[in-house]
Amino acid sequence: MIRFTILKIDILTIFPEFFTEVFDFGIIRRAKLAGIVEINIYDIRSFTTDKHRMTDDRPFGGGDGMVLKAEPIFRAIEQILGTCEREKYADGTKVVLLTPQGRVFKQAMAKEFADETRHIVMICGRYEGVDERVNEMLVTDEFSIGDYVLSGGEPAAIVVTDAIVRLLPNALGSETSAVNDSFTENLLDCPHYTQPRDFRGMLVPDVLLSGNHAEIEKWRKQKALEKTQKIRPELLNKENG
Ligand code: SAM
């Protein structure tokens, strides 16, 4: 699917202040100003209806910690998407739960979302997590940003948003390109150098100063392969890309 419309990203959180200014720099800021992406932050608490405006409660069955309640999240999705029924979401709409139990988020998934999704709602968990009925009824994708446990989904939402937005058409300025980025072709990126040529006796490799573009390309490919082989050999097996 070719993207013709702006990508809308709505983030649900109990800590909206977490996102103050975080999307106001560099590529994401430019993409917002250019009308390539719109990012909205929703306070889950504003969708509560009880006197104490509770967003969490104790888990059934006992045990430590609190669980984010389903009701305000259902209300939020109903307001944002007009429905709480996954089958009725508009084409290209995704509701993502950030969770360590999700599929580990990879560059290929960022690319797929950048190319094919028009509206993403991200739900940030906290405490022990989110009432499972949110997952059962509302969520289309569960994403983890890695095999470790964060205190909340907010940093994960920032990571996923950044990775997707920089792949939107025209989001990257001319000074940078995603084509040779790590993971684009199951390789890590090659090393980069800038001025000065001699820094404390450490010299820039001659080939990069040679002006021979074919040789430079060959060197870069070779270095990318060496680094991938050394640090992330599993990437060289395409299945894992
Ligand atoms: N009890 C949960 C478990 O063990 O699976 C962990 C809950 S964690 C303390 C609180 C919230 O942080 C989660 O609901 C999720 O939204 C977020 N989170 C934690 N680790 C994450 C990860 N690796 N990727 C994405 N979100 C994560």
Short mmCIF file of C-alpha atoms and ligand atoms in Angstrom, two decimals:
data_model
loop_
_atom_site.label_atom_id
_atom_site.label_comp_id
_atom_site.label_asym_id
_atom_site.label_seq_id
_atom_site.Cartn_x
_atom_site.Cartn_y
_atom_site.Cartn_z
CA MET A 1 0.00 0.00 0.00
CA ILE A 2 1.42 3.43 -0.90
CA ARG A 3 0.92 6.01 1.79
CA PHE A 4 -0.97 9.13 0.69
CA THR A 5 -2.25 10.24 4.07
CA ILE A 6 -0.75 11.51 7.28
CA LEU A 7 0.07 8.84 9.88
CA LYS A 8 -1.80 9.42 13.11
CA ILE A 9 -0.28 8.08 16.32
CA ASP A 10 -2.30 8.24 19.55
CA ILE A 11 -0.59 7.24 22.79
CA LEU A 12 -2.57 6.26 25.89
CA THR A 13 -0.73 6.67 29.18
CA ILE A 14 -1.31 7.42 32.84
CA PHE A 15 1.75 9.70 32.70
CA PRO A 16 1.14 12.15 29.83
CA GLU A 17 3.91 14.44 31.16
CA PHE A 18 6.38 11.72 30.20
CA PHE A 19 6.00 12.82 26.58
CA THR A 20 6.54 16.54 27.14
CA GLU A 21 8.91 17.67 24.40
CA VAL A 22 10.10 14.15 23.57
CA PHE A 23 8.73 14.38 20.04
CA ASP A 24 9.86 17.99 19.54
CA PHE A 25 13.33 17.33 18.17
CA GLY A 26 14.99 16.44 14.89
CA ILE A 27 13.31 14.09 12.46
CA ILE A 28 10.05 13.66 14.39
CA ARG A 29 9.63 17.39 14.89
CA ARG A 30 10.23 17.99 11.19
CA ALA A 31 7.80 15.22 10.23
CA LYS A 32 5.13 16.77 12.46
CA LEU A 33 5.68 20.23 10.97
CA ALA A 34 5.59 18.81 7.43
CA GLY A 35 2.23 17.13 8.12
CA ILE A 36 3.69 13.63 7.69
CA VAL A 37 2.73 12.51 11.18
CA GLU A 38 0.37 13.66 13.91
CA ILE A 39 1.06 12.53 17.47
CA ASN A 40 -1.51 12.87 20.25
CA ILE A 41 -1.06 11.98 23.90
CA TYR A 42 -4.13 10.85 25.86
CA ASP A 43 -4.31 10.72 29.64
CA ILE A 44 -6.04 7.45 30.55
CA ARG A 45 -7.22 9.09 33.78
CA SER A 46 -9.39 11.52 31.81
CA PHE A 47 -11.48 8.52 30.68
CA THR A 48 -12.33 7.39 34.24
CA THR A 49 -15.82 8.00 35.56
CA ASP A 50 -15.54 7.07 39.25
CA LYS A 51 -15.18 9.59 42.07
CA HIS A 52 -11.52 8.76 42.72
CA ARG A 53 -10.57 8.63 39.03
CA MET A 54 -8.87 5.29 39.50
CA THR A 55 -6.85 3.94 36.60
CA ASP A 56 -5.66 0.79 38.43
CA ASP A 57 -6.81 -1.70 41.00
CA ARG A 58 -5.66 -4.82 42.84
CA PRO A 59 -5.38 -8.07 40.87
CA PHE A 60 -8.08 -10.72 41.21
CA GLY A 61 -6.57 -13.85 42.72
CA GLY A 62 -4.28 -11.82 44.96
CA GLY A 63 -0.61 -11.13 44.63
CA ASP A 64 1.61 -8.09 44.48
CA GLY A 65 1.14 -4.96 42.44
CA MET A 66 -1.70 -3.22 40.69
CA VAL A 67 -3.26 -3.70 37.28
CA LEU A 68 -4.42 -0.99 34.85
CA LYS A 69 -8.20 -1.14 34.61
CA ALA A 70 -9.93 -2.07 31.36
CA GLU A 71 -12.78 0.45 31.54
CA PRO A 72 -10.97 3.77 30.93
CA ILE A 73 -8.94 2.17 28.14
CA PHE A 74 -12.09 0.85 26.45
CA ARG A 75 -13.62 4.34 26.72
CA ALA A 76 -10.52 5.92 25.24
CA ILE A 77 -10.47 3.54 22.27
CA GLU A 78 -14.21 4.03 21.77
CA GLN A 79 -13.70 7.79 21.62
CA ILE A 80 -10.63 7.66 19.40
CA LEU A 81 -11.70 4.91 16.97
CA GLY A 82 -15.48 5.10 17.34
CA THR A 83 -15.67 1.42 18.25
CA CYS A 84 -14.38 -1.14 20.72
CA GLU A 85 -14.70 -3.97 18.23
CA ARG A 86 -11.44 -4.89 16.58
CA GLU A 87 -13.23 -6.16 13.46
CA LYS A 88 -14.74 -2.71 12.94
CA TYR A 89 -11.47 -0.77 13.00
CA ALA A 90 -10.90 1.16 9.78
CA ASP A 91 -8.43 -0.36 7.30
CA GLY A 92 -4.85 0.37 8.28
CA THR A 93 -5.68 0.96 11.95
CA LYS A 94 -3.61 -0.80 14.59
CA VAL A 95 -3.95 -0.88 18.36
CA VAL A 96 -0.60 -1.75 19.89
CA LEU A 97 -0.06 -2.89 23.45
CA LEU A 98 3.50 -2.30 24.66
CA THR A 99 4.41 -5.34 26.71
CA PRO A 100 7.48 -7.47 27.42
CA GLN A 101 5.32 -10.42 26.36
CA GLY A 102 4.90 -9.13 22.80
CA ARG A 103 6.80 -9.89 19.59
CA VAL A 104 10.18 -8.21 19.76
CA PHE A 105 9.97 -5.06 17.64
CA LYS A 106 12.32 -5.18 14.64
CA GLN A 107 13.23 -2.85 11.77
CA ALA A 108 11.11 -4.91 9.36
CA MET A 109 8.07 -4.36 11.59
CA ALA A 110 8.79 -0.62 11.71
CA LYS A 111 8.96 -0.62 7.91
CA GLU A 112 5.71 -2.56 7.58
CA PHE A 113 3.93 -0.12 9.90
CA ALA A 114 5.45 2.90 8.13
CA ASP A 115 4.29 1.58 4.75
CA GLU A 116 0.88 0.18 5.57
CA THR A 117 -0.58 1.70 8.69
CA ARG A 118 -2.52 4.95 8.83
CA HIS A 119 -3.57 5.13 12.44
CA ILE A 120 -1.74 3.60 15.40
CA VAL A 121 -3.03 3.69 18.95
CA MET A 122 -0.42 2.65 21.51
CA ILE A 123 -1.34 1.57 25.03
CA CYS A 124 1.33 2.04 27.70
CA GLY A 125 1.06 -0.37 30.61
CA ARG A 126 2.29 0.24 34.16
CA TYR A 127 2.58 -1.76 37.39
CA GLU A 128 1.84 -5.48 36.78
CA GLY A 129 0.39 -4.64 33.37
CA VAL A 130 -3.03 -4.11 31.80
CA ASP A 131 -6.29 -5.99 32.41
CA GLU A 132 -6.17 -8.89 29.93
CA ARG A 133 -9.59 -7.99 28.48
CA VAL A 134 -7.95 -5.01 26.77
CA ASN A 135 -5.67 -7.44 24.99
CA GLU A 136 -8.48 -9.86 24.18
CA MET A 137 -10.86 -7.27 22.71
CA LEU A 138 -8.96 -4.20 21.52
CA VAL A 139 -5.36 -4.99 20.72
CA THR A 140 -4.20 -5.94 17.22
CA ASP A 141 -0.46 -6.19 17.99
CA GLU A 142 1.63 -6.75 21.12
CA PHE A 143 5.12 -5.25 20.85
CA SER A 144 8.09 -5.66 23.15
CA ILE A 145 11.19 -3.54 22.63
CA GLY A 146 13.46 -6.23 24.06
CA ASP A 147 13.84 -9.03 26.54
CA TYR A 148 13.94 -6.93 29.69
CA VAL A 149 11.26 -5.40 31.89
CA LEU A 150 10.68 -1.64 32.00
CA SER A 151 8.64 0.16 34.64
CA GLY A 152 6.17 1.32 32.04
CA GLY A 153 5.27 1.25 28.35
CA GLU A 154 6.12 4.94 27.79
CA PRO A 155 9.79 4.50 26.82
CA ALA A 156 8.72 1.64 24.53
CA ALA A 157 6.07 3.85 22.85
CA ILE A 158 8.74 6.48 22.21
CA VAL A 159 11.09 3.88 20.70
CA VAL A 160 8.41 2.38 18.44
CA THR A 161 7.15 5.82 17.35
CA ASP A 162 10.65 7.02 16.47
CA ALA A 163 11.52 3.86 14.52
CA ILE A 164 8.31 4.11 12.45
CA VAL A 165 8.25 7.86 11.84
CA ARG A 166 11.79 8.05 10.45
CA LEU A 167 10.78 5.50 7.80
CA LEU A 168 7.77 7.49 6.57
CA PRO A 169 8.24 8.85 3.04
CA ASN A 170 10.00 12.23 3.15
CA ALA A 171 10.60 12.09 6.91
CA LEU A 172 14.36 11.90 6.61
CA GLY A 173 16.12 15.01 5.40
CA SER A 174 18.76 14.84 2.69
CA GLU A 175 21.55 14.61 5.29
CA THR A 176 20.51 11.11 6.27
CA SER A 177 19.03 8.03 4.67
CA ALA A 178 17.64 4.76 5.94
CA VAL A 179 18.90 2.72 3.00
CA ASN A 180 22.20 1.70 4.60
CA ASP A 181 20.97 1.75 8.19
CA SER A 182 21.59 -1.27 10.35
CA PHE A 183 19.03 -4.08 9.85
CA THR A 184 17.77 -2.76 6.50
CA GLU A 185 19.55 -5.59 4.72
CA ASN A 186 20.20 -7.94 7.61
CA LEU A 187 23.51 -6.16 8.20
CA LEU A 188 24.80 -3.69 10.74
CA ASP A 189 25.86 -0.35 9.29
CA CYS A 190 29.51 0.27 8.33
CA PRO A 191 31.80 2.61 10.36
CA HIS A 192 31.59 6.34 9.66
CA TYR A 193 34.25 9.07 9.99
CA THR A 194 34.22 12.86 9.69
CA GLN A 195 36.74 15.72 10.07
CA PRO A 196 39.54 15.86 11.07
CA ARG A 197 41.44 13.29 8.99
CA ASP A 198 43.98 12.91 11.79
CA PHE A 199 42.49 12.92 15.29
CA ARG A 200 45.08 12.36 18.01
CA GLY A 201 47.08 10.20 15.64
CA MET A 202 44.06 8.10 14.63
CA LEU A 203 43.74 8.31 10.85
CA VAL A 204 40.70 7.97 8.64
CA PRO A 205 41.10 4.87 6.38
CA ASP A 206 42.79 5.86 3.10
CA VAL A 207 40.10 4.35 0.94
CA LEU A 208 37.55 6.89 2.21
CA LEU A 209 39.80 9.70 0.99
CA SER A 210 40.48 8.08 -2.38
CA GLY A 211 37.47 9.44 -4.24
CA ASN A 212 37.04 5.97 -5.78
CA HIS A 213 33.34 5.37 -5.19
CA ALA A 214 33.38 1.72 -6.23
CA GLU A 215 36.24 0.98 -3.81
CA ILE A 216 34.54 2.96 -1.05
CA GLU A 217 31.30 1.01 -1.56
CA LYS A 218 33.24 -2.28 -1.48
CA TRP A 219 35.05 -1.27 1.73
CA ARG A 220 31.80 -0.23 3.41
CA LYS A 221 30.09 -3.48 2.50
CA GLN A 222 33.09 -5.47 3.74
CA LYS A 223 33.19 -3.58 7.07
CA ALA A 224 29.43 -3.99 7.52
CA LEU A 225 29.79 -7.74 6.93
CA GLU A 226 32.75 -8.03 9.34
CA LYS A 227 30.93 -6.15 12.08
CA THR A 228 27.74 -8.15 11.62
CA GLN A 229 29.69 -11.40 11.64
CA LYS A 230 31.43 -10.37 14.85
CA ILE A 231 28.58 -8.81 16.84
CA ARG A 232 25.31 -10.14 15.39
CA PRO A 233 26.09 -13.23 13.28
CA GLU A 234 22.50 -14.41 13.49
CA LEU A 235 21.45 -11.48 11.26
CA LEU A 236 23.32 -13.05 8.36
CA ASN A 237 20.70 -15.75 8.41
CA LYS A 238 17.98 -13.85 6.53
CA GLU A 239 15.19 -15.56 8.44
CA ASN A 240 16.17 -13.58 11.53
CA GLY A 241 16.37 -10.19 9.84
N1 SAM B 1 4.32 -8.07 34.88
C1 SAM B 1 4.71 -7.80 33.54
C2 SAM B 1 5.45 -8.98 32.97
O1 SAM B 1 6.27 -9.54 33.66
O2 SAM B 1 5.23 -9.32 31.78
C3 SAM B 1 5.61 -6.59 33.49
C4 SAM B 1 4.93 -5.31 33.71
S1 SAM B 1 6.00 -3.93 33.51
C5 SAM B 1 6.63 -3.69 35.12
C6 SAM B 1 4.90 -2.58 33.32
C7 SAM B 1 4.62 -2.16 31.88
O3 SAM B 1 5.84 -1.73 31.27
C8 SAM B 1 4.07 -3.20 30.98
O4 SAM B 1 2.68 -3.35 31.13
C9 SAM B 1 4.45 -2.68 29.61
O5 SAM B 1 3.52 -1.74 29.14
C10 SAM B 1 5.76 -1.97 29.88
N2 SAM B 1 6.93 -2.76 29.49
C11 SAM B 1 7.82 -3.35 30.31
N3 SAM B 1 8.80 -3.97 29.65
C12 SAM B 1 8.55 -3.75 28.33
C13 SAM B 1 9.19 -4.14 27.12
N4 SAM B 1 10.30 -4.88 27.14
N5 SAM B 1 8.65 -3.75 25.95
C14 SAM B 1 7.51 -3.02 25.92
N6 SAM B 1 6.85 -2.62 27.04
C15 SAM B 1 7.34 -2.97 28.23
#
